[in-house]
Short mmCIF file of C-alpha atoms in Angstrom, two decimals:
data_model
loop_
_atom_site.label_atom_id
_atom_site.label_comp_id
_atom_site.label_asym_id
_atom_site.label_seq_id
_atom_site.Cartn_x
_atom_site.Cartn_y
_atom_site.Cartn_z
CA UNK A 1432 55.30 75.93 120.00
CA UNK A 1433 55.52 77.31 123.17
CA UNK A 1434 57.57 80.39 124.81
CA UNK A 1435 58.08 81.28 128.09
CA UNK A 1436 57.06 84.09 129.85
CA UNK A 1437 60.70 85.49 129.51
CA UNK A 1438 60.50 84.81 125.89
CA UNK A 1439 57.46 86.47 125.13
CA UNK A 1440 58.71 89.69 126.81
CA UNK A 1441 61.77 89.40 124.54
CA UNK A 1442 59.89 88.76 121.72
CA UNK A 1443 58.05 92.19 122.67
CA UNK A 1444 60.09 94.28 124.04
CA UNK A 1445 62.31 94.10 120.33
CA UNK A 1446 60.02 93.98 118.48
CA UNK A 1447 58.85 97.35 119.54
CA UNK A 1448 62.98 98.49 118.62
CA UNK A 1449 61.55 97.36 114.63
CA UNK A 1450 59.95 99.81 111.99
CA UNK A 1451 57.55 97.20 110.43
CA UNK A 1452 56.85 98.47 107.66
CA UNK A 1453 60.42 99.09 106.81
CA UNK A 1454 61.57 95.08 107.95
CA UNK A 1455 59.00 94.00 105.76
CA UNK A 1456 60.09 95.49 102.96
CA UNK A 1457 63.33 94.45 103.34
CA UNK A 1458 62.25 90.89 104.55
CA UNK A 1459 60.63 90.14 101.79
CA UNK A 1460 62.88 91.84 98.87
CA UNK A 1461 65.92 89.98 100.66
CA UNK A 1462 64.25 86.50 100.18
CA UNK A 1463 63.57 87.48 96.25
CA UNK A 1464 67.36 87.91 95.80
CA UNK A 1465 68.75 85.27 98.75
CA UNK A 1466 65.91 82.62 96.47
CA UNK A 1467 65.47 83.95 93.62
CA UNK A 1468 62.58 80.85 92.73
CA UNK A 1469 59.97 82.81 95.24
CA UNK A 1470 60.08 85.12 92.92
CA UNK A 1471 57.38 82.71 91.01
CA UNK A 1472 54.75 84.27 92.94
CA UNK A 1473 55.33 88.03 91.70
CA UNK A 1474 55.10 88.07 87.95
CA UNK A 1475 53.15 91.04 88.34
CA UNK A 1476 55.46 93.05 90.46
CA UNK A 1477 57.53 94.54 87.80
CA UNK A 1478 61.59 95.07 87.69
CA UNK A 1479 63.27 91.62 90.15
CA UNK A 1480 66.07 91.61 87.45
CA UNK A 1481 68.62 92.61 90.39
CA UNK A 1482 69.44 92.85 93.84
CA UNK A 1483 68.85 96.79 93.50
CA UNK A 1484 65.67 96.53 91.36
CA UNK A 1485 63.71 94.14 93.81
CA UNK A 1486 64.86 96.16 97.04
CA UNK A 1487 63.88 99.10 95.43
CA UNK A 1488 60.64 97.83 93.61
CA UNK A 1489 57.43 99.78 95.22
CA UNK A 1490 55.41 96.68 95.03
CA UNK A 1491 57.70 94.91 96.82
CA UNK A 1492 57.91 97.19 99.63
CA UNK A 1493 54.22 97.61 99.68
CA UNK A 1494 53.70 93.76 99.97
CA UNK A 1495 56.58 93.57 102.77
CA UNK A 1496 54.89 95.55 104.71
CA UNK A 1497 51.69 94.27 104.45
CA UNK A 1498 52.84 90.73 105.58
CA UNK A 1499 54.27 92.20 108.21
CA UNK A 1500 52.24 94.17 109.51
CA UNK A 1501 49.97 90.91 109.46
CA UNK A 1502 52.66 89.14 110.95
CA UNK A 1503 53.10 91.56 114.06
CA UNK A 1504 49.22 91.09 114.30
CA UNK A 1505 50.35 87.54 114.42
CA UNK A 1506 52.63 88.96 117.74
CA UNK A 1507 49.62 89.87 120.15
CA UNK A 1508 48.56 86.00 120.31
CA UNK A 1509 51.00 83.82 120.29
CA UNK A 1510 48.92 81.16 122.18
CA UNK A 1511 46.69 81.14 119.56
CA UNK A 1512 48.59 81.32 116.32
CA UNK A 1513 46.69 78.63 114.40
CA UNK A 1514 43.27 80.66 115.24
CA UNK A 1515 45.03 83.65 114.37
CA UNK A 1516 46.35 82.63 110.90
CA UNK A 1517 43.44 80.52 110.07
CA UNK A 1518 41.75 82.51 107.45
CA UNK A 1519 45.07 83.47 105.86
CA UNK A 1520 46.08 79.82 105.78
CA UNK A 1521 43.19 78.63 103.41
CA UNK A 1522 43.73 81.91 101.71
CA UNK A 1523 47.44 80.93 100.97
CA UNK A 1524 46.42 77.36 100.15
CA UNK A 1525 43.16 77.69 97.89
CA UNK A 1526 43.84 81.13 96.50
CA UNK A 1527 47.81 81.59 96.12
CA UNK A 1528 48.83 78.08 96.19
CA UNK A 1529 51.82 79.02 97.72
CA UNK A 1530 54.24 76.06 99.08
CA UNK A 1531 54.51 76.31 102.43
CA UNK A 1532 58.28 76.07 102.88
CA UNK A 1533 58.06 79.64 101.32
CA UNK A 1534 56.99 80.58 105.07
CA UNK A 1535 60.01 79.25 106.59
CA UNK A 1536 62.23 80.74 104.21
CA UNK A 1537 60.60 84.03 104.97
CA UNK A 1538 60.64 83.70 108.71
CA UNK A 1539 64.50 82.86 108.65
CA UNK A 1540 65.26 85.95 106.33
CA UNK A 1541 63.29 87.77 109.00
CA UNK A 1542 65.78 86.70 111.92
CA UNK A 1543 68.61 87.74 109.48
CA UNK A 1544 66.96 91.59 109.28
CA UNK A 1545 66.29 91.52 112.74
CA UNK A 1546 69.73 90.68 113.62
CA UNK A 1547 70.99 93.36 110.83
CA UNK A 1548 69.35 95.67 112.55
CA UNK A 1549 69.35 95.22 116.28
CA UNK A 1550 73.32 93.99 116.34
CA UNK A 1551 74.17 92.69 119.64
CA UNK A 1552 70.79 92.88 121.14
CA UNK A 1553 69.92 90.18 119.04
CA UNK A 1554 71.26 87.72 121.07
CA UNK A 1555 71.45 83.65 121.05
CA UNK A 1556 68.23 83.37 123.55
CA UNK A 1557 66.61 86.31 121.38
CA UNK A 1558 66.86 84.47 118.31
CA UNK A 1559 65.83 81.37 119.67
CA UNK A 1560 62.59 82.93 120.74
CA UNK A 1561 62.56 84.25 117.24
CA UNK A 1562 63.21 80.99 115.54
CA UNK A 1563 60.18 79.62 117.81
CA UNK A 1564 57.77 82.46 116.75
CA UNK A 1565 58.62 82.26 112.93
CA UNK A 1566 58.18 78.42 112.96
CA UNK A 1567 55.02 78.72 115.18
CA UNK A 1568 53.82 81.45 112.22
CA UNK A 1569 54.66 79.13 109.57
CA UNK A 1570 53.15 76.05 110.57
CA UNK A 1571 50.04 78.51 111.68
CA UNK A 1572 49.89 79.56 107.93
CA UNK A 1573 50.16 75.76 106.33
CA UNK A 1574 47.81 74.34 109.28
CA UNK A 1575 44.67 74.97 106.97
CA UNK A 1576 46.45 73.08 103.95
CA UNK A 1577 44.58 70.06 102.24
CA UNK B 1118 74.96 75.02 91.58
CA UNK B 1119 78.30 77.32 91.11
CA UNK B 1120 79.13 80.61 92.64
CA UNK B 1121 79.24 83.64 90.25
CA UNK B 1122 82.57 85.98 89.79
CA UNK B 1123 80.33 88.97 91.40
CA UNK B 1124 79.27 86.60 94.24
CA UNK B 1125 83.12 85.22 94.73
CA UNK B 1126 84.06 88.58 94.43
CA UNK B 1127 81.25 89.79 97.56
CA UNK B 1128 82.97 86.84 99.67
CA UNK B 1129 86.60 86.77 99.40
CA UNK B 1130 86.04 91.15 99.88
CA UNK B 1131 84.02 90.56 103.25
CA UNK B 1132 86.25 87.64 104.29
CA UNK B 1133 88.97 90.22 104.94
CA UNK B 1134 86.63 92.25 107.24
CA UNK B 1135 84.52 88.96 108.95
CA UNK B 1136 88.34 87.17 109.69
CA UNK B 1137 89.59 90.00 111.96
CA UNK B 1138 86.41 88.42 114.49
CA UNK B 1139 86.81 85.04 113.16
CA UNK B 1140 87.07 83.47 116.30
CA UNK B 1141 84.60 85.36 118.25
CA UNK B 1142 82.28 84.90 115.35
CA UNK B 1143 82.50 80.60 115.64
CA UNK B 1144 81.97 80.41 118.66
CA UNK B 1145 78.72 82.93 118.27
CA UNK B 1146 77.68 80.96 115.54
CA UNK B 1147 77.91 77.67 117.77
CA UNK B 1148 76.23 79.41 120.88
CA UNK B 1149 73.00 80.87 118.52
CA UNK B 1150 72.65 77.22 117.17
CA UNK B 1151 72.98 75.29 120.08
CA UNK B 1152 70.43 77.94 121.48
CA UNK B 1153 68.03 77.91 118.94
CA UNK B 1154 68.22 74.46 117.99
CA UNK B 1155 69.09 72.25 120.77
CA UNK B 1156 68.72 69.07 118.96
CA UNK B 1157 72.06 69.71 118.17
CA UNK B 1158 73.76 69.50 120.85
CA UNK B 1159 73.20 65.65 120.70
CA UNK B 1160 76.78 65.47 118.40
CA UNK B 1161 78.50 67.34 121.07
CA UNK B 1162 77.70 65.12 124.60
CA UNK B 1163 81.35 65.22 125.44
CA UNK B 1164 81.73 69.20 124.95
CA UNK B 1165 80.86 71.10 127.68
CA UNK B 1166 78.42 73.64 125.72
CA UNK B 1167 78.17 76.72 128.61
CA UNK B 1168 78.70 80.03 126.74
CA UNK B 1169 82.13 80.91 127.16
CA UNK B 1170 83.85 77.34 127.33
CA UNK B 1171 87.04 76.47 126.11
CA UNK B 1172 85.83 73.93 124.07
CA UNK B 1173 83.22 76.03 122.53
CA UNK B 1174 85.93 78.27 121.59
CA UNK B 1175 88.33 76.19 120.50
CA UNK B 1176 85.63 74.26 118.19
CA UNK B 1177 83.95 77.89 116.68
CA UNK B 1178 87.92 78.73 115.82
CA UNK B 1179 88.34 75.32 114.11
CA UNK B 1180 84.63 75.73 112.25
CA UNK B 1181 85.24 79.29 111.27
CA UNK B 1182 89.01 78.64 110.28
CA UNK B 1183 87.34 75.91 107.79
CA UNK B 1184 85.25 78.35 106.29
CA UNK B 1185 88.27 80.27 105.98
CA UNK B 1186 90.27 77.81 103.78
CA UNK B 1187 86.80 77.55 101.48
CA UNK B 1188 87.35 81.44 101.16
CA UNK B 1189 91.01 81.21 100.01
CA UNK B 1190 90.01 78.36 97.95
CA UNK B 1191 86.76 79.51 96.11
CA UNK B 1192 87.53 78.38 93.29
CA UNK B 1193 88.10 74.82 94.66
CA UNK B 1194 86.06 74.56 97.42
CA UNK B 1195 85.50 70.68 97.11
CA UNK B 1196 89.57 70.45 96.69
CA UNK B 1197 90.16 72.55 99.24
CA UNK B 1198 87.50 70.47 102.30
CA UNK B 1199 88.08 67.21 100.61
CA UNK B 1200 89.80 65.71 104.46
CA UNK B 1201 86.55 67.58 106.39
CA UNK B 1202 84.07 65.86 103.42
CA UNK B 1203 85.46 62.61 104.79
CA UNK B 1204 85.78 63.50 108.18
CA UNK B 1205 82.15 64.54 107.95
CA UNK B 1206 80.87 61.03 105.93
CA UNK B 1207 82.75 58.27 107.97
CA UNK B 1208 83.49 59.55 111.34
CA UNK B 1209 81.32 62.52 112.68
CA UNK B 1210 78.12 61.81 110.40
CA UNK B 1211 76.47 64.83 111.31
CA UNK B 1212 72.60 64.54 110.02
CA UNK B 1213 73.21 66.99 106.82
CA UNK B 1214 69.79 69.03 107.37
CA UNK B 1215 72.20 70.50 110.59
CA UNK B 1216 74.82 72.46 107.93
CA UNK B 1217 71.34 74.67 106.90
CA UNK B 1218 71.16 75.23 110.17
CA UNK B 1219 74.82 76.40 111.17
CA UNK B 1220 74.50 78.36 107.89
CA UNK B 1221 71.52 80.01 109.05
CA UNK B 1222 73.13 81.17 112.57
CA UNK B 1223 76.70 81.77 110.32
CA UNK B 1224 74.67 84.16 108.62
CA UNK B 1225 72.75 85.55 111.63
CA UNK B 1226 75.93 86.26 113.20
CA UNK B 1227 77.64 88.23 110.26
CA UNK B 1228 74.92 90.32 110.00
CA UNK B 1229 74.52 91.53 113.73
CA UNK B 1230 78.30 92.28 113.13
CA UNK B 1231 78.01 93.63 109.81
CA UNK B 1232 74.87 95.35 109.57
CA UNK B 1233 76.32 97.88 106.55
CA UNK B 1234 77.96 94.95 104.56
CA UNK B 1235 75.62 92.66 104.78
CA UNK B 1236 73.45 94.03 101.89
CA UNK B 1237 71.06 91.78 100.20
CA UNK B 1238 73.40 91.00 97.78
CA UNK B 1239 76.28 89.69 100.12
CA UNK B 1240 73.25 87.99 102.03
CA UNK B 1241 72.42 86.35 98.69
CA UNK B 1242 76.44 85.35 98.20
CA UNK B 1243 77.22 84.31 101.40
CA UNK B 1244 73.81 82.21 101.52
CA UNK B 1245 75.00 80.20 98.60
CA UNK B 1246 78.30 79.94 99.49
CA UNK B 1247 77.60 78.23 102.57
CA UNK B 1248 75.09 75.87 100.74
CA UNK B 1249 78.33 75.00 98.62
CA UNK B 1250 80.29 74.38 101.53
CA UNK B 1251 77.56 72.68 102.64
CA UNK B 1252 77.11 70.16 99.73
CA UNK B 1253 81.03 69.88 99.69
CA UNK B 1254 80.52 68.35 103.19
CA UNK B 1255 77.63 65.86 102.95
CA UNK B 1256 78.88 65.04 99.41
CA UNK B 1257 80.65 61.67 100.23
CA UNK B 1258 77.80 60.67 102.66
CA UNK B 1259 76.42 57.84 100.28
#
């Protein structure tokens, strides 16, 4: 995956516009309702009997932000995604066993918050950068896979 | 997979709301795909794709006005996009992994728009509806 120079100081510059551990909340509690089968990985969370219980859910949140704040980690080398991700990859593979296309899903929920949130500013070449960083994250996470 | 009363009901109220920009909102739909995906712009060689073409216009009014008659027709939607389903399987043959994508940047759109409205649970409706519409489209394909 590779972004331009332009890109990357898009991919900044709105980033910095986020509250992290706010997007992750919502990030995440948005792809329990929006697919409802990720939920398989969160028995132990509680109340995801509805839309308001899961964005409300204090485990949620506290999980949203904690991937993102990993992601946005992620953010300060995007050259180096798959050395960035590497540990959490085997991690998410040996430990969680989580599928990988649950990474995609996530990073596409993502755009949609992003876009919620920044309106206009979001624009076409904005999201494409997006869409490039959130694939580049995904396949960093499912690199490690075997 | 069928859509829910609640979830019909989240649609056909937004609808009202998302048709006032319907236009506009194709042919941002059609820009953020063509942008973020540019494979597909290999169905569209004899468009010219610049932002802000006539054609791009005129083909985001005809997408978004398609959309439309799935609204008005939720409770048919196959009955309702039964030409475009054949349209779609003999003539255009649009690779169907490219209506996830549209959906995706359909969705994108609506919520830069409609930040308030588009709450998880319309995200969740709106999501499946266009997965419908979707699946209504590539249904005929073999």
């Amino acid at each position: 995956m590779v972004l331009t120079a332009d890109e990357k100081a898009l991919v900044s510059s709105l980033w910095c516009k986020m509250n992290v551990d706010e997007a992750g909340a919502e990030a995440l509690g948005r792809m329990l309702v929006v697919y409802p089968w990720t939920q398989r990985f969160f028995d132990h969370f509680g109340d995801l009997s509805s839309a308001s219980a899961v964005m409300g859910n204090a485990k949620v949140k506290a999980h949203g932000k904690k991937v993102l704040n990993s992601f946005s980690d992620g953010l300060k080398h995007l050259d180096d995604l798959k050395g960035t991700f590497a540990h959490l990859s085997e991690l998410h593979c040996d430990k969680l066993h989580v599928d990988p296309e649950n990474f995609r899903l996530l990073g596409n929920v993502l755009v949609c918050v992003m876009a919620r949130h920044l309106g206009p500013e979001f624009t076409p070449q904005a999201q494409a950068a997006y869409q490039k960083v959130v694939a580049g994250v995904a396949n960093a996470l499912a690199h490690k896979y075997h | 997979m069928s859509l829910t009363k609640a979830e019909r009901t989240i649609i056909t109220s937004m609808w009202g709301k998302v048709s006032t920009q319907a236009d506009s909102i194709g042919t941002e739909a059609l820009e953020r795909l063509f942008t973020s995906y540019p494979q597909t712009k290999t169905y569209f060689p004899h468009f010219d794709l610049h932002p802000g073409s006539a054609q791009l216009r005129a083909h985001g009014s005809k997408v978004v006005a398609a959309v439309g008659d799935a609204v008005k027709s939720i409770d048919n939607i196959a009955g309702a996009l039964s030409k475009l389903s054949e349209l779609h399987a003999y003539i255009l043959r649009v690779d169907p992994v490219n209506f996830k994508l549209l959906s995706h940047c359909l969705l994108v759109t609506v919520a830069a728009r409609f930040p308030a409205d588009f709450t998880a649970e319309a995200h969740a409706a709106w999501d499946k509806f266009l997965s419908v519409v979707s699946s209504v489209l590539t249904e005929k394909y073999r």
